[in-house]
């Protein structure tokens, strides 16, 4: 099979086209003919940082690419609910010892996949898994429910634009931050109230939209230093979920507000073979939400072939992409 491998870690030029043996279906796994794969920030980080990101980085030569949509080519022993020819999607490789989606075929644990949303194209479906699972897990852990005032930081980003739609689906009154006019327009399009964090202070928008009470929950897809803004924006005893917490912070404000902090790291099931079936269940739920017309991923207009994956990584790194960068295989 055709694949793009990396023989070293580094810039976007490290990808090399090669022929690899097609994987065979093992017990509990399926082989998927990959139709599309999307690029996530973590893919570019693994490519660049290599062993500095252990245990995420694969042994070289490696095949990256976590998200995919495709068609089941073969089914291993003990797999229930999937058959040859089924259209599926998932996040099931591209790190550690798991071959990724930058190839014509990939082996995937059946627990990590679900049937593709019928209403979405392969490219759209491939844009969902990592960001969709992340947004869903964060909002559910933060206890999102009907009628709450929900704040999403980074509402036009990969995770953020999905979180906005899911928060709406769960019945929240949704607000989201974005610094550019195009980001604010997208946030409004997705059914949330846009907040320009460059011109409005946290105190201003907390006063304006919550009468000073604060938001609950707060979903922070920016994280790190921005968590201080999340703590400031949160209501008393509120829940804050974040995707980026590798940072040293003063938690005094969180203490005096009695906040609960939920850190979402969705790679745990793949890395540690821990509760993988939960990811399959979330993907099935996301497909249901998408087919109900309540979830549509934004896909960047630039298209890339498998051989152009280096350019796809550059596109994501440029910051110019609107929506998820997707590679067609």
mmCIF file of C-alpha atoms in Angstrom:
data_model
loop_
_atom_site.group_PDB
_atom_site.id
_atom_site.type_symbol
_atom_site.label_atom_id
_atom_site.label_comp_id
_atom_site.label_asym_id
_atom_site.label_seq_id
_atom_site.Cartn_x
_atom_site.Cartn_y
_atom_site.Cartn_z
ATOM 1 C CA UNK A 1 0.000 0.000 0.000
ATOM 2 C CA UNK A 2 1.001 3.621 -0.506
ATOM 3 C CA UNK A 3 1.936 5.533 2.654
ATOM 4 C CA UNK A 4 3.653 8.727 3.772
ATOM 5 C CA UNK A 5 6.250 7.923 6.418
ATOM 6 C CA UNK A 6 8.682 9.936 8.485
ATOM 7 C CA UNK A 7 12.230 8.638 8.938
ATOM 8 C CA UNK A 8 13.176 11.550 11.188
ATOM 9 C CA UNK A 9 11.459 14.216 13.252
ATOM 10 C CA UNK A 10 11.575 17.816 12.067
ATOM 11 C CA UNK A 11 9.994 20.179 9.546
ATOM 12 C CA UNK A 12 7.085 19.535 7.218
ATOM 13 C CA UNK A 13 9.521 18.219 4.597
ATOM 14 C CA UNK A 14 10.248 14.983 6.513
ATOM 15 C CA UNK A 15 7.378 13.070 4.873
ATOM 16 C CA UNK A 16 8.440 10.471 2.301
ATOM 17 C CA UNK A 17 6.197 8.479 -0.044
ATOM 18 C CA UNK A 18 6.790 4.744 0.219
ATOM 19 C CA UNK A 19 5.202 1.311 -0.200
ATOM 20 C CA UNK A 20 4.337 -0.615 2.972
ATOM 21 C CA UNK A 21 2.745 -4.004 3.541
ATOM 22 C CA UNK A 22 -1.028 -3.739 3.902
ATOM 23 C CA UNK A 23 -2.036 -4.537 7.511
ATOM 24 C CA UNK A 24 -4.052 -7.663 8.292
ATOM 25 C CA UNK A 25 -7.073 -7.622 10.581
ATOM 26 C CA UNK A 26 -6.244 -8.964 14.051
ATOM 27 C CA UNK A 27 -8.626 -9.961 16.841
ATOM 28 C CA UNK A 28 -10.818 -7.041 17.910
ATOM 29 C CA UNK A 29 -9.581 -4.873 15.036
ATOM 30 C CA UNK A 30 -10.632 -3.865 11.534
ATOM 31 C CA UNK A 31 -8.625 -2.787 8.502
ATOM 32 C CA UNK A 32 -9.956 0.468 7.048
ATOM 33 C CA UNK A 33 -9.425 1.748 3.521
ATOM 34 C CA UNK A 34 -8.715 5.375 4.388
ATOM 35 C CA UNK A 35 -10.587 7.996 2.359
ATOM 36 C CA UNK A 36 -9.649 11.136 4.315
ATOM 37 C CA UNK A 37 -7.631 12.206 7.351
ATOM 38 C CA UNK A 38 -7.518 15.559 9.138
ATOM 39 C CA UNK A 39 -4.503 17.334 10.597
ATOM 40 C CA UNK A 40 -4.515 18.190 14.299
ATOM 41 C CA UNK A 41 -2.041 20.378 16.173
ATOM 42 C CA UNK A 42 -0.808 17.301 18.046
ATOM 43 C CA UNK A 43 0.165 15.716 14.687
ATOM 44 C CA UNK A 44 2.427 18.667 13.902
ATOM 45 C CA UNK A 45 3.862 18.613 17.424
ATOM 46 C CA UNK A 46 4.771 14.919 17.196
ATOM 47 C CA UNK A 47 6.373 15.490 13.781
ATOM 48 C CA UNK A 48 8.432 18.399 15.114
ATOM 49 C CA UNK A 49 9.301 17.379 18.656
ATOM 50 C CA UNK A 50 9.674 13.622 18.352
ATOM 51 C CA UNK A 51 11.117 12.021 21.460
ATOM 52 C CA UNK A 52 10.531 15.217 23.455
ATOM 53 C CA UNK A 53 6.851 14.257 23.263
ATOM 54 C CA UNK A 54 7.340 10.680 24.465
ATOM 55 C CA UNK A 55 5.252 8.572 24.924
ATOM 56 C CA UNK A 56 3.277 10.078 22.015
ATOM 57 C CA UNK A 57 6.002 9.818 19.383
ATOM 58 C CA UNK A 58 6.177 6.663 17.240
ATOM 59 C CA UNK A 59 9.265 4.561 16.663
ATOM 60 C CA UNK A 60 10.811 5.572 13.329
ATOM 61 C CA UNK A 61 9.992 5.048 10.542
ATOM 62 C CA UNK A 62 6.485 6.079 11.515
ATOM 63 C CA UNK A 63 3.110 6.775 9.916
ATOM 64 C CA UNK A 64 1.312 9.769 11.463
ATOM 65 C CA UNK A 65 -2.340 10.816 11.217
ATOM 66 C CA UNK A 66 -4.858 10.220 14.014
ATOM 67 C CA UNK A 67 -8.256 11.117 12.547
ATOM 68 C CA UNK A 68 -9.743 9.247 9.609
ATOM 69 C CA UNK A 69 -12.875 8.346 7.698
ATOM 70 C CA UNK A 70 -13.039 5.381 5.373
ATOM 71 C CA UNK A 71 -14.507 2.014 4.467
ATOM 72 C CA UNK A 72 -13.952 -1.274 6.311
ATOM 73 C CA UNK A 73 -11.823 -3.592 4.159
ATOM 74 C CA UNK A 74 -11.581 -6.574 6.524
ATOM 75 C CA UNK A 75 -12.790 -7.552 9.997
ATOM 76 C CA UNK A 76 -10.840 -9.408 12.691
ATOM 77 C CA UNK A 77 -12.049 -12.157 14.978
ATOM 78 C CA UNK A 78 -14.487 -11.106 17.696
ATOM 79 C CA UNK A 79 -15.528 -7.808 16.121
ATOM 80 C CA UNK A 80 -19.260 -7.179 16.529
ATOM 81 C CA UNK A 81 -21.298 -4.427 14.882
ATOM 82 C CA UNK A 82 -19.039 -3.775 11.904
ATOM 83 C CA UNK A 83 -18.853 -5.472 8.499
ATOM 84 C CA UNK A 84 -16.820 -5.196 5.301
ATOM 85 C CA UNK A 85 -18.053 -2.191 3.316
ATOM 86 C CA UNK A 86 -19.250 -0.173 6.319
ATOM 87 C CA UNK A 87 -18.361 3.529 6.268
ATOM 88 C CA UNK A 88 -16.655 4.399 9.551
ATOM 89 C CA UNK A 89 -14.680 7.142 11.259
ATOM 90 C CA UNK A 90 -12.430 7.413 14.275
ATOM 91 C CA UNK A 91 -9.215 8.478 15.946
ATOM 92 C CA UNK A 92 -7.199 5.288 16.239
ATOM 93 C CA UNK A 93 -3.516 5.673 15.333
ATOM 94 C CA UNK A 94 -0.645 7.980 14.469
ATOM 95 C CA UNK A 95 1.093 7.822 17.847
ATOM 96 C CA UNK A 96 3.207 5.427 19.908
ATOM 97 C CA UNK A 97 3.065 1.964 18.295
ATOM 98 C CA UNK A 98 -0.210 2.565 16.404
ATOM 99 C CA UNK A 99 0.095 3.118 12.634
ATOM 100 C CA UNK A 100 -1.656 6.285 11.531
ATOM 101 C CA UNK A 101 -4.000 7.278 8.726
ATOM 102 C CA UNK A 102 -1.459 8.697 6.256
ATOM 103 C CA UNK A 103 -1.710 5.491 4.240
ATOM 104 C CA UNK A 104 -4.176 3.726 1.960
ATOM 105 C CA UNK A 105 -5.069 1.262 4.728
ATOM 106 C CA UNK A 106 -4.817 1.286 8.523
ATOM 107 C CA UNK A 107 -5.478 -1.167 11.336
ATOM 108 C CA UNK A 108 -7.926 0.213 13.909
ATOM 109 C CA UNK A 109 -9.214 -1.105 17.221
ATOM 110 C CA UNK A 110 -12.961 -1.583 16.680
ATOM 111 C CA UNK A 111 -13.570 0.032 20.091
ATOM 112 C CA UNK A 112 -12.165 3.332 18.783
ATOM 113 C CA UNK A 113 -14.418 3.692 15.732
ATOM 114 C CA UNK A 114 -18.080 4.232 14.883
ATOM 115 C CA UNK A 115 -20.253 4.309 11.799
ATOM 116 C CA UNK A 116 -19.716 7.548 9.892
ATOM 117 C CA UNK A 117 -22.478 10.168 10.025
ATOM 118 C CA UNK A 118 -24.646 9.487 6.963
ATOM 119 C CA UNK A 119 -25.213 13.188 6.327
ATOM 120 C CA UNK A 120 -21.511 14.098 6.157
ATOM 121 C CA UNK A 121 -18.904 13.562 3.451
ATOM 122 C CA UNK A 122 -15.758 11.548 4.139
ATOM 123 C CA UNK A 123 -13.788 14.803 4.401
ATOM 124 C CA UNK A 124 -16.246 16.263 6.902
ATOM 125 C CA UNK A 125 -16.364 13.066 8.957
ATOM 126 C CA UNK A 126 -12.555 12.909 9.102
ATOM 127 C CA UNK A 127 -12.543 16.404 10.622
ATOM 128 C CA UNK A 128 -14.514 15.356 13.699
ATOM 129 C CA UNK A 129 -13.002 12.553 15.831
ATOM 130 C CA UNK A 130 -10.232 14.122 17.948
ATOM 131 C CA UNK A 131 -11.861 17.530 18.339
ATOM 132 C CA UNK A 132 -15.351 16.068 18.677
ATOM 133 C CA UNK A 133 -14.416 13.611 21.406
ATOM 134 C CA UNK A 134 -12.469 16.348 23.205
ATOM 135 C CA UNK A 135 -15.362 18.820 23.122
ATOM 136 C CA UNK A 136 -17.962 16.209 24.093
ATOM 137 C CA UNK A 137 -15.910 14.827 26.978
ATOM 138 C CA UNK A 138 -15.112 18.291 28.327
ATOM 139 C CA UNK A 139 -18.706 19.508 28.254
ATOM 140 C CA UNK A 140 -20.119 16.315 29.766
ATOM 141 C CA UNK A 141 -17.523 16.232 32.529
ATOM 142 C CA UNK A 142 -18.277 19.894 33.231
ATOM 143 C CA UNK A 143 -21.950 18.997 33.628
ATOM 144 C CA UNK A 144 -23.419 21.086 30.816
ATOM 145 C CA UNK A 145 -27.217 21.130 30.906
ATOM 146 C CA UNK A 146 -30.344 22.918 29.730
ATOM 147 C CA UNK A 147 -30.472 26.668 30.335
ATOM 148 C CA UNK A 148 -26.935 27.185 31.623
ATOM 149 C CA UNK A 149 -24.860 30.135 30.485
ATOM 150 C CA UNK A 150 -21.907 28.415 28.793
ATOM 151 C CA UNK A 151 -18.676 30.195 27.858
ATOM 152 C CA UNK A 152 -16.364 28.689 25.220
ATOM 153 C CA UNK A 153 -12.908 30.215 24.876
ATOM 154 C CA UNK A 154 -11.586 29.926 21.317
ATOM 155 C CA UNK A 155 -15.019 29.357 19.818
ATOM 156 C CA UNK A 156 -13.841 29.387 16.197
ATOM 157 C CA UNK A 157 -10.995 26.892 16.666
ATOM 158 C CA UNK A 158 -10.919 23.179 15.878
ATOM 159 C CA UNK A 159 -12.185 22.054 19.283
ATOM 160 C CA UNK A 160 -13.999 25.298 20.056
ATOM 161 C CA UNK A 161 -16.335 25.373 17.043
ATOM 162 C CA UNK A 162 -17.476 21.837 17.872
ATOM 163 C CA UNK A 163 -17.888 22.736 21.567
ATOM 164 C CA UNK A 164 -20.124 25.685 20.618
ATOM 165 C CA UNK A 165 -22.426 23.426 18.588
ATOM 166 C CA UNK A 166 -22.525 20.702 21.242
ATOM 167 C CA UNK A 167 -23.220 23.215 24.024
ATOM 168 C CA UNK A 168 -26.166 24.427 21.935
ATOM 169 C CA UNK A 169 -27.305 20.832 21.438
ATOM 170 C CA UNK A 170 -27.240 20.272 25.211
ATOM 171 C CA UNK A 171 -29.513 23.288 25.664
ATOM 172 C CA UNK A 172 -27.001 25.854 26.861
ATOM 173 C CA UNK A 173 -27.145 29.616 26.334
ATOM 174 C CA UNK A 174 -23.782 29.802 24.575
ATOM 175 C CA UNK A 175 -21.187 32.586 24.440
ATOM 176 C CA UNK A 176 -17.761 32.255 22.808
ATOM 177 C CA UNK A 177 -14.604 34.320 22.439
ATOM 178 C CA UNK A 178 -12.812 35.176 19.211
ATOM 179 C CA UNK A 179 -10.377 37.954 18.379
ATOM 180 C CA UNK A 180 -10.875 38.344 14.627
ATOM 181 C CA UNK A 181 -13.954 39.504 12.747
ATOM 182 C CA UNK A 182 -14.054 36.250 10.746
ATOM 183 C CA UNK A 183 -13.943 34.235 13.976
ATOM 184 C CA UNK A 184 -16.754 36.252 15.517
ATOM 185 C CA UNK A 185 -18.849 35.834 12.366
ATOM 186 C CA UNK A 186 -18.368 32.052 12.511
ATOM 187 C CA UNK A 187 -19.295 31.955 16.209
ATOM 188 C CA UNK A 188 -22.542 33.826 15.502
ATOM 189 C CA UNK A 189 -23.229 31.536 12.524
ATOM 190 C CA UNK A 190 -22.889 28.529 14.834
ATOM 191 C CA UNK A 191 -25.564 29.907 17.154
ATOM 192 C CA UNK A 192 -23.557 31.541 19.936
ATOM 193 C CA UNK A 193 -23.041 35.130 21.079
ATOM 194 C CA UNK A 194 -19.563 36.257 20.014
ATOM 195 C CA UNK A 195 -17.291 38.054 22.482
ATOM 196 C CA UNK A 196 -14.290 40.023 21.218
ATOM 197 C CA UNK A 197 -11.700 39.311 23.911
ATOM 198 C CA UNK A 198 -9.429 42.002 22.431
ATOM 199 C CA UNK A 199 -11.886 44.818 23.097
ATOM 200 C CA UNK A 200 -13.951 43.472 26.016
ATOM 201 C CA UNK A 201 -12.456 42.655 29.402
ATOM 202 C CA UNK A 202 -13.583 39.554 31.291
ATOM 203 C CA UNK A 203 -15.238 41.756 33.919
ATOM 204 C CA UNK A 204 -17.101 43.618 31.163
ATOM 205 C CA UNK A 205 -18.589 40.570 29.477
ATOM 206 C CA UNK A 206 -19.359 38.794 32.754
ATOM 207 C CA UNK A 207 -21.311 41.889 33.806
ATOM 208 C CA UNK A 208 -22.961 42.303 30.400
ATOM 209 C CA UNK A 209 -24.134 38.705 29.883
ATOM 210 C CA UNK A 210 -24.513 37.260 33.402
ATOM 211 C CA UNK A 211 -25.224 40.339 35.566
ATOM 212 C CA UNK A 212 -21.914 39.654 37.274
ATOM 213 C CA UNK A 213 -22.781 36.086 38.339
ATOM 214 C CA UNK A 214 -20.391 34.371 35.923
ATOM 215 C CA UNK A 215 -20.631 31.417 33.546
ATOM 216 C CA UNK A 216 -21.050 27.717 34.327
ATOM 217 C CA UNK A 217 -19.553 25.766 32.718
ATOM 218 C CA UNK A 218 -16.546 27.368 31.048
ATOM 219 C CA UNK A 219 -14.929 25.354 28.252
ATOM 220 C CA UNK A 220 -11.402 26.663 27.628
ATOM 221 C CA UNK A 221 -9.924 25.348 24.381
ATOM 222 C CA UNK A 222 -7.106 27.911 24.628
ATOM 223 C CA UNK A 223 -5.991 26.947 28.123
ATOM 224 C CA UNK A 224 -2.552 27.533 29.661
ATOM 225 C CA UNK A 225 -2.333 31.205 30.708
ATOM 226 C CA UNK A 226 -5.895 31.820 29.536
ATOM 227 C CA UNK A 227 -7.140 29.653 32.413
ATOM 228 C CA UNK A 228 -6.873 32.744 34.630
ATOM 229 C CA UNK A 229 -9.510 34.375 32.385
ATOM 230 C CA UNK A 230 -11.645 31.244 32.711
ATOM 231 C CA UNK A 231 -11.425 31.364 36.508
ATOM 232 C CA UNK A 232 -12.366 35.049 36.453
ATOM 233 C CA UNK A 233 -15.324 34.408 34.129
ATOM 234 C CA UNK A 234 -16.640 31.412 36.080
ATOM 235 C CA UNK A 235 -19.525 31.540 38.533
ATOM 236 C CA UNK A 236 -19.166 30.412 42.153
ATOM 237 C CA UNK A 237 -18.787 26.619 42.394
ATOM 238 C CA UNK A 238 -18.669 26.449 38.594
ATOM 239 C CA UNK A 239 -16.995 23.860 36.375
ATOM 240 C CA UNK A 240 -14.065 24.733 34.112
ATOM 241 C CA UNK A 241 -12.910 22.275 31.444
ATOM 242 C CA UNK A 242 -9.671 22.772 29.531
ATOM 243 C CA UNK A 243 -7.607 21.020 26.887
ATOM 244 C CA UNK A 244 -4.293 22.682 27.765
ATOM 245 C CA UNK A 245 -3.019 22.573 31.345
ATOM 246 C CA UNK A 246 0.744 22.054 31.020
ATOM 247 C CA UNK A 247 1.398 25.300 32.862
ATOM 248 C CA UNK A 248 2.210 26.702 36.307
ATOM 249 C CA UNK A 249 -0.658 28.820 37.614
ATOM 250 C CA UNK A 250 -1.762 30.561 40.779
ATOM 251 C CA UNK A 251 -5.001 28.767 41.717
ATOM 252 C CA UNK A 252 -6.013 31.281 44.393
ATOM 253 C CA UNK A 253 -8.988 32.581 42.390
ATOM 254 C CA UNK A 254 -10.182 29.021 41.680
ATOM 255 C CA UNK A 255 -9.880 28.285 45.396
ATOM 256 C CA UNK A 256 -11.960 31.221 46.593
ATOM 257 C CA UNK A 257 -14.638 30.519 43.978
ATOM 258 C CA UNK A 258 -14.698 26.794 44.777
ATOM 259 C CA UNK A 259 -14.202 25.868 41.123
ATOM 260 C CA UNK A 260 -13.891 22.340 39.727
ATOM 261 C CA UNK A 261 -11.231 21.972 37.003
ATOM 262 C CA UNK A 262 -11.559 19.193 34.419
ATOM 263 C CA UNK A 263 -8.527 18.460 32.229
ATOM 264 C CA UNK A 264 -9.334 16.692 28.958
ATOM 265 C CA UNK A 265 -6.565 14.604 27.365
ATOM 266 C CA UNK A 266 -8.354 12.450 24.824
ATOM 267 C CA UNK A 267 -5.288 10.426 23.803
ATOM 268 C CA UNK A 268 -5.382 8.398 27.053
ATOM 269 C CA UNK A 269 -7.480 5.505 25.634
ATOM 270 C CA UNK A 270 -5.120 5.082 22.664
ATOM 271 C CA UNK A 271 -1.942 5.461 24.723
ATOM 272 C CA UNK A 272 -2.926 3.248 27.636
ATOM 273 C CA UNK A 273 -5.616 0.998 26.139
ATOM 274 C CA UNK A 274 -7.912 2.462 28.808
ATOM 275 C CA UNK A 275 -11.706 2.559 28.313
ATOM 276 C CA UNK A 276 -11.359 2.650 24.514
ATOM 277 C CA UNK A 277 -15.005 1.679 24.084
ATOM 278 C CA UNK A 278 -16.017 5.089 25.490
ATOM 279 C CA UNK A 279 -14.520 6.777 22.425
ATOM 280 C CA UNK A 280 -16.511 4.544 20.097
ATOM 281 C CA UNK A 281 -19.650 5.367 22.078
ATOM 282 C CA UNK A 282 -18.969 9.120 21.908
ATOM 283 C CA UNK A 283 -18.336 8.913 18.145
ATOM 284 C CA UNK A 284 -21.643 7.071 17.686
ATOM 285 C CA UNK A 285 -23.399 9.833 19.650
ATOM 286 C CA UNK A 286 -21.657 12.552 17.612
ATOM 287 C CA UNK A 287 -22.809 10.835 14.405
ATOM 288 C CA UNK A 288 -26.369 10.858 15.742
ATOM 289 C CA UNK A 289 -26.103 14.579 16.569
ATOM 290 C CA UNK A 290 -24.624 15.340 13.128
ATOM 291 C CA UNK A 291 -27.370 13.388 11.352
ATOM 292 C CA UNK A 292 -29.953 15.358 13.356
ATOM 293 C CA UNK A 293 -28.497 18.516 11.789
ATOM 294 C CA UNK A 294 -27.016 19.801 15.046
ATOM 295 C CA UNK A 295 -23.296 19.317 14.301
ATOM 296 C CA UNK A 296 -21.386 20.310 11.166
ATOM 297 C CA UNK A 297 -17.586 20.504 11.190
ATOM 298 C CA UNK A 298 -16.033 23.428 9.345
ATOM 299 C CA UNK A 299 -13.522 22.143 6.774
ATOM 300 C CA UNK A 300 -10.856 24.471 5.378
ATOM 301 C CA UNK A 301 -11.275 25.248 1.682
ATOM 302 C CA UNK A 302 -7.712 24.168 0.759
ATOM 303 C CA UNK A 303 -7.561 20.543 -0.418
ATOM 304 C CA UNK A 304 -4.532 18.251 -0.175
ATOM 305 C CA UNK A 305 -3.655 14.793 -1.477
ATOM 306 C CA UNK A 306 -1.751 12.178 0.539
ATOM 307 C CA UNK A 307 1.512 13.222 -1.145
ATOM 308 C CA UNK A 308 0.871 16.851 -0.113
ATOM 309 C CA UNK A 309 0.595 16.152 3.622
ATOM 310 C CA UNK A 310 3.635 18.367 4.315
ATOM 311 C CA UNK A 311 1.774 21.294 2.755
ATOM 312 C CA UNK A 312 -1.287 20.402 4.832
ATOM 313 C CA UNK A 313 0.850 20.636 7.999
ATOM 314 C CA UNK A 314 2.121 24.029 6.767
ATOM 315 C CA UNK A 315 -1.447 25.189 6.188
ATOM 316 C CA UNK A 316 -2.419 24.398 9.777
ATOM 317 C CA UNK A 317 0.753 26.028 11.139
ATOM 318 C CA UNK A 318 0.132 29.206 9.097
ATOM 319 C CA UNK A 319 -2.941 30.082 11.135
ATOM 320 C CA UNK A 320 -4.737 30.952 7.893
ATOM 321 C CA UNK A 321 -6.993 27.888 7.821
ATOM 322 C CA UNK A 322 -10.674 28.408 8.569
ATOM 323 C CA UNK A 323 -11.800 25.086 9.996
ATOM 324 C CA UNK A 324 -10.073 21.702 9.963
ATOM 325 C CA UNK A 325 -7.333 20.972 7.403
ATOM 326 C CA UNK A 326 -8.196 17.691 5.651
ATOM 327 C CA UNK A 327 -6.095 15.392 3.441
ATOM 328 C CA UNK A 328 -7.824 13.171 0.865
ATOM 329 C CA UNK A 329 -6.293 9.703 0.500
#
